[in-house]
């Protein structure tokens, strides 16, 4: 089976790939075309479909695997796949699951890793809330991506994002005194808990009705409120601070936070979340870019490209 890593500029190639994202765009003279991101299970590439009928007449949709026929051009110093034909895959023709990217750690490894940090929480209220909330949505929490496109948009992405954030939080606690470690660990683990109800599934998810109308921050606050009420601790300091951290973890009102960080732990959570989401999106783009060249536009950076230093 053809892998993108084996393809060279100038090749005519047939390959199976998953459509990770796709958008209709228009040239300056108003001609329509489709830009798409395709995945072979290991690598994602940029593709162009100049003939819109290939998409619109064949009911080609995001989240499905197809057989593509393409010519590989060089555009702005990078490879660009120009799609000439698209064919639906017959049942049993290939193993479709291999085309969905997953976190570099297994679900079992992530489960064990996060449990280690849960056990570090010694405050009984925060510990019980964290354990109970994760238990309610464990299948989703350890399967779902962390986002649809911007970062950690792969199987187990939500738990992997959480685990890497916990490791960053541990370092911050070592370097900067003054924070409550129980509150920071609980906040990191639960800050995106609402995504288990914001997204529809683990593979090629869409936003649920609650996701569209409320968003994961509001959903997460509701989930914490229900769990706290069940435990009879809804009015305690721990719950108020935990809810504030979830509410403020996007950092600024313009980025969707109902409140800006008002405690040190909330500010740390915001910075950790921001760092991990940005670096996780940047790293794979840099890794697949030749030294001395710039990456493809990176969505989470406002489609900005980064130069990769030509240094051994």
Short mmCIF file of C-alpha atoms in Angstrom, two decimals:
data_model
loop_
_atom_site.label_atom_id
_atom_site.label_comp_id
_atom_site.label_asym_id
_atom_site.label_seq_id
_atom_site.Cartn_x
_atom_site.Cartn_y
_atom_site.Cartn_z
CA UNK A 1 0.00 0.00 0.00
CA UNK A 2 1.37 3.40 -1.01
CA UNK A 3 2.45 5.70 1.83
CA UNK A 4 2.93 9.44 1.43
CA UNK A 5 6.50 9.14 2.71
CA UNK A 6 7.36 7.10 -0.42
CA UNK A 7 5.97 9.62 -2.92
CA UNK A 8 8.13 12.17 -4.81
CA UNK A 9 7.37 15.36 -6.68
CA UNK A 10 6.39 14.52 -10.26
CA UNK A 11 4.87 11.14 -9.41
CA UNK A 12 1.52 9.93 -10.65
CA UNK A 13 0.19 7.82 -7.85
CA UNK A 14 -2.84 5.87 -6.66
CA UNK A 15 -3.37 5.61 -2.93
CA UNK A 16 -5.94 5.03 -0.21
CA UNK A 17 -6.46 7.89 2.22
CA UNK A 18 -8.86 9.25 4.81
CA UNK A 19 -10.31 12.71 4.21
CA UNK A 20 -9.56 14.50 7.48
CA UNK A 21 -10.91 17.88 6.38
CA UNK A 22 -12.20 19.45 3.20
CA UNK A 23 -13.40 22.91 2.21
CA UNK A 24 -14.69 24.46 -0.99
CA UNK A 25 -12.70 27.52 -1.97
CA UNK A 26 -12.58 29.94 -4.87
CA UNK A 27 -9.79 31.29 -7.05
CA UNK A 28 -9.51 35.06 -7.71
CA UNK A 29 -11.58 34.57 -10.89
CA UNK A 30 -14.33 32.85 -8.82
CA UNK A 31 -13.66 29.32 -10.06
CA UNK A 32 -14.46 26.75 -7.40
CA UNK A 33 -12.13 24.04 -6.13
CA UNK A 34 -11.70 21.91 -3.00
CA UNK A 35 -8.79 21.98 -0.62
CA UNK A 36 -8.44 18.82 1.47
CA UNK A 37 -6.23 17.26 4.10
CA UNK A 38 -5.70 13.54 3.50
CA UNK A 39 -4.20 10.98 5.88
CA UNK A 40 -2.57 7.63 5.15
CA UNK A 41 -2.68 6.80 8.88
CA UNK A 42 0.84 8.07 9.52
CA UNK A 43 1.12 11.34 7.62
CA UNK A 44 -1.28 14.05 6.49
CA UNK A 45 -0.85 15.88 3.18
CA UNK A 46 -2.39 18.86 1.40
CA UNK A 47 -4.45 18.10 -1.70
CA UNK A 48 -6.31 20.10 -4.32
CA UNK A 49 -9.38 18.94 -6.27
CA UNK A 50 -9.86 21.34 -9.17
CA UNK A 51 -12.79 19.41 -10.62
CA UNK A 52 -15.59 20.02 -8.11
CA UNK A 53 -17.69 17.29 -9.73
CA UNK A 54 -15.33 14.68 -8.30
CA UNK A 55 -16.63 15.68 -4.88
CA UNK A 56 -20.15 16.87 -5.54
CA UNK A 57 -21.28 14.20 -7.99
CA UNK A 58 -19.93 11.28 -5.95
CA UNK A 59 -21.09 12.30 -2.47
CA UNK A 60 -17.51 12.37 -1.18
CA UNK A 61 -17.49 13.27 2.52
CA UNK A 62 -15.07 14.00 5.34
CA UNK A 63 -14.33 11.07 7.63
CA UNK A 64 -14.34 8.37 4.95
CA UNK A 65 -11.54 6.52 3.15
CA UNK A 66 -11.31 6.60 -0.66
CA UNK A 67 -8.99 5.45 -3.42
CA UNK A 68 -7.38 8.51 -5.00
CA UNK A 69 -5.58 9.01 -8.31
CA UNK A 70 -3.26 12.04 -8.19
CA UNK A 71 -0.35 13.87 -9.71
CA UNK A 72 2.15 15.34 -7.25
CA UNK A 73 3.21 18.90 -8.02
CA UNK A 74 5.63 21.27 -6.35
CA UNK A 75 3.94 24.41 -5.10
CA UNK A 76 5.76 27.12 -3.10
CA UNK A 77 8.58 24.66 -2.48
CA UNK A 78 6.29 21.94 -1.10
CA UNK A 79 4.53 18.85 -2.39
CA UNK A 80 0.91 19.30 -3.43
CA UNK A 81 -1.32 16.43 -4.50
CA UNK A 82 -3.63 17.29 -7.41
CA UNK A 83 -6.48 14.79 -7.36
CA UNK A 84 -7.59 13.45 -10.75
CA UNK A 85 -10.01 10.71 -9.66
CA UNK A 86 -11.74 9.48 -6.50
CA UNK A 87 -13.25 6.02 -6.03
CA UNK A 88 -15.34 4.73 -3.15
CA UNK A 89 -13.89 1.83 -1.15
CA UNK A 90 -15.84 -1.42 -1.16
CA UNK A 91 -16.56 -3.19 2.18
CA UNK A 92 -13.60 -5.40 3.10
CA UNK A 93 -11.36 -3.90 0.41
CA UNK A 94 -8.96 -2.44 3.02
CA UNK A 95 -8.72 -2.13 6.80
CA UNK A 96 -10.22 1.33 7.26
CA UNK A 97 -9.21 1.70 10.93
CA UNK A 98 -5.54 1.95 9.92
CA UNK A 99 -6.19 5.35 8.38
CA UNK A 100 -7.24 7.02 11.61
CA UNK A 101 -4.28 8.55 13.41
CA UNK A 102 -3.95 7.98 17.13
CA UNK A 103 -1.91 9.34 20.02
CA UNK A 104 1.70 8.14 20.37
CA UNK A 105 0.69 6.39 23.59
CA UNK A 106 -1.88 3.60 23.82
CA UNK A 107 -5.20 3.99 25.60
CA UNK A 108 -3.95 1.69 28.36
CA UNK A 109 -0.76 3.73 28.82
CA UNK A 110 -2.75 6.95 29.03
CA UNK A 111 -5.17 5.44 31.51
CA UNK A 112 -2.33 4.33 33.77
CA UNK A 113 -0.45 7.62 33.39
CA UNK A 114 -3.42 9.80 34.30
CA UNK A 115 -4.29 7.57 37.25
CA UNK A 116 -0.83 8.24 38.67
CA UNK A 117 -1.63 11.96 38.77
CA UNK A 118 -5.12 11.40 40.16
CA UNK A 119 -3.52 9.54 43.07
CA UNK A 120 -1.36 12.62 43.75
CA UNK A 121 -4.54 14.55 44.66
CA UNK A 122 -4.77 14.33 48.45
CA UNK A 123 -7.68 16.73 49.03
CA UNK A 124 -10.66 14.38 49.53
CA UNK A 125 -13.22 16.63 47.82
CA UNK A 126 -11.09 17.26 44.72
CA UNK A 127 -10.02 13.62 44.57
CA UNK A 128 -13.56 12.25 44.75
CA UNK A 129 -14.92 14.74 42.22
CA UNK A 130 -12.12 13.93 39.78
CA UNK A 131 -12.51 10.17 40.12
CA UNK A 132 -16.30 10.27 39.83
CA UNK A 133 -16.39 12.62 36.85
CA UNK A 134 -13.83 10.64 34.85
CA UNK A 135 -15.62 7.38 35.72
CA UNK A 136 -18.88 8.72 34.27
CA UNK A 137 -17.35 9.38 30.85
CA UNK A 138 -14.28 7.10 30.82
CA UNK A 139 -14.95 5.47 27.39
CA UNK A 140 -15.28 8.88 25.74
CA UNK A 141 -12.47 10.53 27.73
CA UNK A 142 -9.93 7.89 26.71
CA UNK A 143 -11.15 7.53 23.08
CA UNK A 144 -12.13 10.98 21.83
CA UNK A 145 -9.89 13.53 20.12
CA UNK A 146 -9.26 16.81 21.92
CA UNK A 147 -10.54 18.85 18.98
CA UNK A 148 -11.89 18.46 15.45
CA UNK A 149 -9.01 20.17 13.64
CA UNK A 150 -6.75 22.53 15.60
CA UNK A 151 -4.81 20.23 17.94
CA UNK A 152 -4.75 16.62 19.19
CA UNK A 153 -7.36 15.81 16.53
CA UNK A 154 -6.75 12.05 16.62
CA UNK A 155 -7.88 8.98 18.54
CA UNK A 156 -7.08 9.25 22.27
CA UNK A 157 -6.23 12.92 21.69
CA UNK A 158 -8.24 14.19 24.67
CA UNK A 159 -6.52 11.93 27.18
CA UNK A 160 -3.11 12.46 25.55
CA UNK A 161 -3.57 16.25 25.74
CA UNK A 162 -4.54 15.85 29.40
CA UNK A 163 -1.55 13.63 30.16
CA UNK A 164 1.02 15.91 28.55
CA UNK A 165 -0.55 18.87 30.37
CA UNK A 166 -0.21 17.02 33.68
CA UNK A 167 3.50 16.54 33.02
CA UNK A 168 3.87 20.26 32.30
CA UNK A 169 1.88 21.09 35.44
CA UNK A 170 4.24 18.96 37.53
CA UNK A 171 7.21 20.99 36.25
CA UNK A 172 5.48 24.29 36.97
CA UNK A 173 4.74 23.19 40.51
CA UNK A 174 8.45 22.49 40.99
CA UNK A 175 9.52 25.87 39.60
CA UNK A 176 6.88 28.28 40.91
CA UNK A 177 5.81 28.06 44.57
CA UNK A 178 2.43 29.27 45.73
CA UNK A 179 0.10 26.92 43.87
CA UNK A 180 -2.09 24.19 45.31
CA UNK A 181 -1.03 21.02 43.50
CA UNK A 182 -4.33 19.22 44.17
CA UNK A 183 -6.29 22.06 42.57
CA UNK A 184 -3.95 22.32 39.58
CA UNK A 185 -3.98 18.57 38.88
CA UNK A 186 -7.77 18.38 39.22
CA UNK A 187 -8.17 21.42 36.97
CA UNK A 188 -5.93 19.96 34.28
CA UNK A 189 -7.73 16.61 34.33
CA UNK A 190 -11.22 18.13 34.20
CA UNK A 191 -10.71 21.30 32.15
CA UNK A 192 -11.87 19.64 28.89
CA UNK A 193 -14.28 17.11 30.40
CA UNK A 194 -17.10 18.83 28.50
CA UNK A 195 -15.60 17.65 25.20
CA UNK A 196 -16.92 14.17 25.95
CA UNK A 197 -20.38 15.65 25.29
CA UNK A 198 -19.40 18.44 22.88
CA UNK A 199 -18.16 15.97 20.23
CA UNK A 200 -20.16 13.17 18.63
CA UNK A 201 -17.59 10.38 18.64
CA UNK A 202 -13.99 9.28 18.39
CA UNK A 203 -13.61 9.07 14.59
CA UNK A 204 -14.33 12.09 12.39
CA UNK A 205 -16.58 13.69 15.01
CA UNK A 206 -18.98 16.57 14.52
CA UNK A 207 -20.35 18.92 17.14
CA UNK A 208 -23.37 17.65 19.04
CA UNK A 209 -26.37 19.91 19.62
CA UNK A 210 -25.02 20.72 23.09
CA UNK A 211 -21.61 21.33 21.54
CA UNK A 212 -23.03 23.83 19.08
CA UNK A 213 -25.32 25.58 21.55
CA UNK A 214 -23.26 25.51 24.74
CA UNK A 215 -19.63 24.53 24.07
CA UNK A 216 -17.35 22.39 26.19
CA UNK A 217 -16.69 25.01 28.89
CA UNK A 218 -20.37 25.43 29.79
CA UNK A 219 -20.95 21.67 29.49
CA UNK A 220 -17.98 20.99 31.78
CA UNK A 221 -19.27 23.46 34.38
CA UNK A 222 -22.65 21.73 34.32
CA UNK A 223 -21.03 18.35 34.80
CA UNK A 224 -19.00 19.57 37.80
CA UNK A 225 -22.09 21.20 39.32
CA UNK A 226 -24.09 17.96 39.05
CA UNK A 227 -21.27 15.87 40.54
CA UNK A 228 -20.73 18.34 43.38
CA UNK A 229 -24.45 18.33 44.15
CA UNK A 230 -24.45 14.53 44.25
CA UNK A 231 -21.63 14.67 46.80
CA UNK A 232 -23.24 17.50 48.76
CA UNK A 233 -20.19 19.75 48.36
CA UNK A 234 -21.53 22.30 45.87
CA UNK A 235 -20.87 25.31 48.11
CA UNK A 236 -17.33 24.49 49.23
CA UNK A 237 -14.17 26.40 48.29
CA UNK A 238 -12.70 23.51 46.32
CA UNK A 239 -15.66 23.34 43.95
CA UNK A 240 -15.81 27.10 43.44
CA UNK A 241 -12.10 27.22 42.57
CA UNK A 242 -12.36 24.18 40.29
CA UNK A 243 -15.32 25.70 38.45
CA UNK A 244 -13.40 28.97 38.07
CA UNK A 245 -10.47 27.11 36.52
CA UNK A 246 -12.68 25.41 33.95
CA UNK A 247 -14.45 28.70 33.19
CA UNK A 248 -11.16 30.58 32.75
CA UNK A 249 -8.94 28.06 30.99
CA UNK A 250 -9.16 29.77 27.57
CA UNK A 251 -7.59 32.78 29.26
CA UNK A 252 -9.39 35.69 27.63
CA UNK A 253 -13.03 36.60 27.04
CA UNK A 254 -12.46 36.91 23.30
CA UNK A 255 -11.31 33.28 23.17
CA UNK A 256 -14.44 31.91 24.81
CA UNK A 257 -13.68 32.05 28.52
CA UNK A 258 -16.63 33.33 30.59
CA UNK A 259 -14.04 34.66 33.06
CA UNK A 260 -10.36 35.50 32.89
CA UNK A 261 -8.03 33.69 35.33
CA UNK A 262 -8.40 35.06 38.83
CA UNK A 263 -6.19 32.65 40.76
CA UNK A 264 -2.63 31.45 40.15
CA UNK A 265 -3.74 27.89 39.44
CA UNK A 266 -6.19 29.08 36.77
CA UNK A 267 -3.53 31.19 35.12
CA UNK A 268 -1.13 28.24 35.12
CA UNK A 269 -3.83 26.00 33.62
CA UNK A 270 -4.45 28.49 30.84
CA UNK A 271 -0.74 28.77 29.98
CA UNK A 272 -0.23 25.00 30.08
CA UNK A 273 -3.26 24.42 27.84
CA UNK A 274 -2.12 27.10 25.42
CA UNK A 275 1.43 25.73 25.25
CA UNK A 276 0.40 22.14 24.72
CA UNK A 277 -2.25 22.93 22.10
CA UNK A 278 0.11 25.14 20.09
CA UNK A 279 3.23 22.96 20.32
CA UNK A 280 1.29 19.77 19.56
CA UNK A 281 0.06 21.36 16.32
CA UNK A 282 3.45 22.82 15.39
CA UNK A 283 5.66 19.80 16.10
CA UNK A 284 4.37 17.39 13.40
CA UNK A 285 4.47 20.14 10.77
CA UNK A 286 8.09 20.95 11.60
CA UNK A 287 9.00 17.25 11.68
CA UNK A 288 7.83 16.69 8.10
CA UNK A 289 9.40 19.89 6.70
CA UNK A 290 12.87 19.92 5.17
CA UNK A 291 15.42 22.04 7.04
CA UNK A 292 15.87 25.43 5.43
CA UNK A 293 12.23 25.55 4.30
CA UNK A 294 8.96 26.71 5.85
CA UNK A 295 6.08 24.55 7.01
CA UNK A 296 2.68 24.49 5.42
CA UNK A 297 0.30 27.06 6.99
CA UNK A 298 -0.61 25.90 10.51
CA UNK A 299 -4.27 26.29 11.39
CA UNK A 300 -3.82 26.93 15.11
CA UNK A 301 -1.37 29.74 14.31
CA UNK A 302 -3.83 31.55 12.07
CA UNK A 303 -2.42 29.68 9.05
CA UNK A 304 1.03 31.12 9.67
CA UNK A 305 4.04 29.15 8.41
CA UNK A 306 7.19 28.60 10.46
CA UNK A 307 10.73 28.42 9.11
CA UNK A 308 12.74 25.33 10.08
CA UNK A 309 16.38 26.33 10.77
CA UNK A 310 18.93 24.61 8.55
CA UNK A 311 21.14 23.61 11.46
CA UNK A 312 22.50 20.16 12.16
#
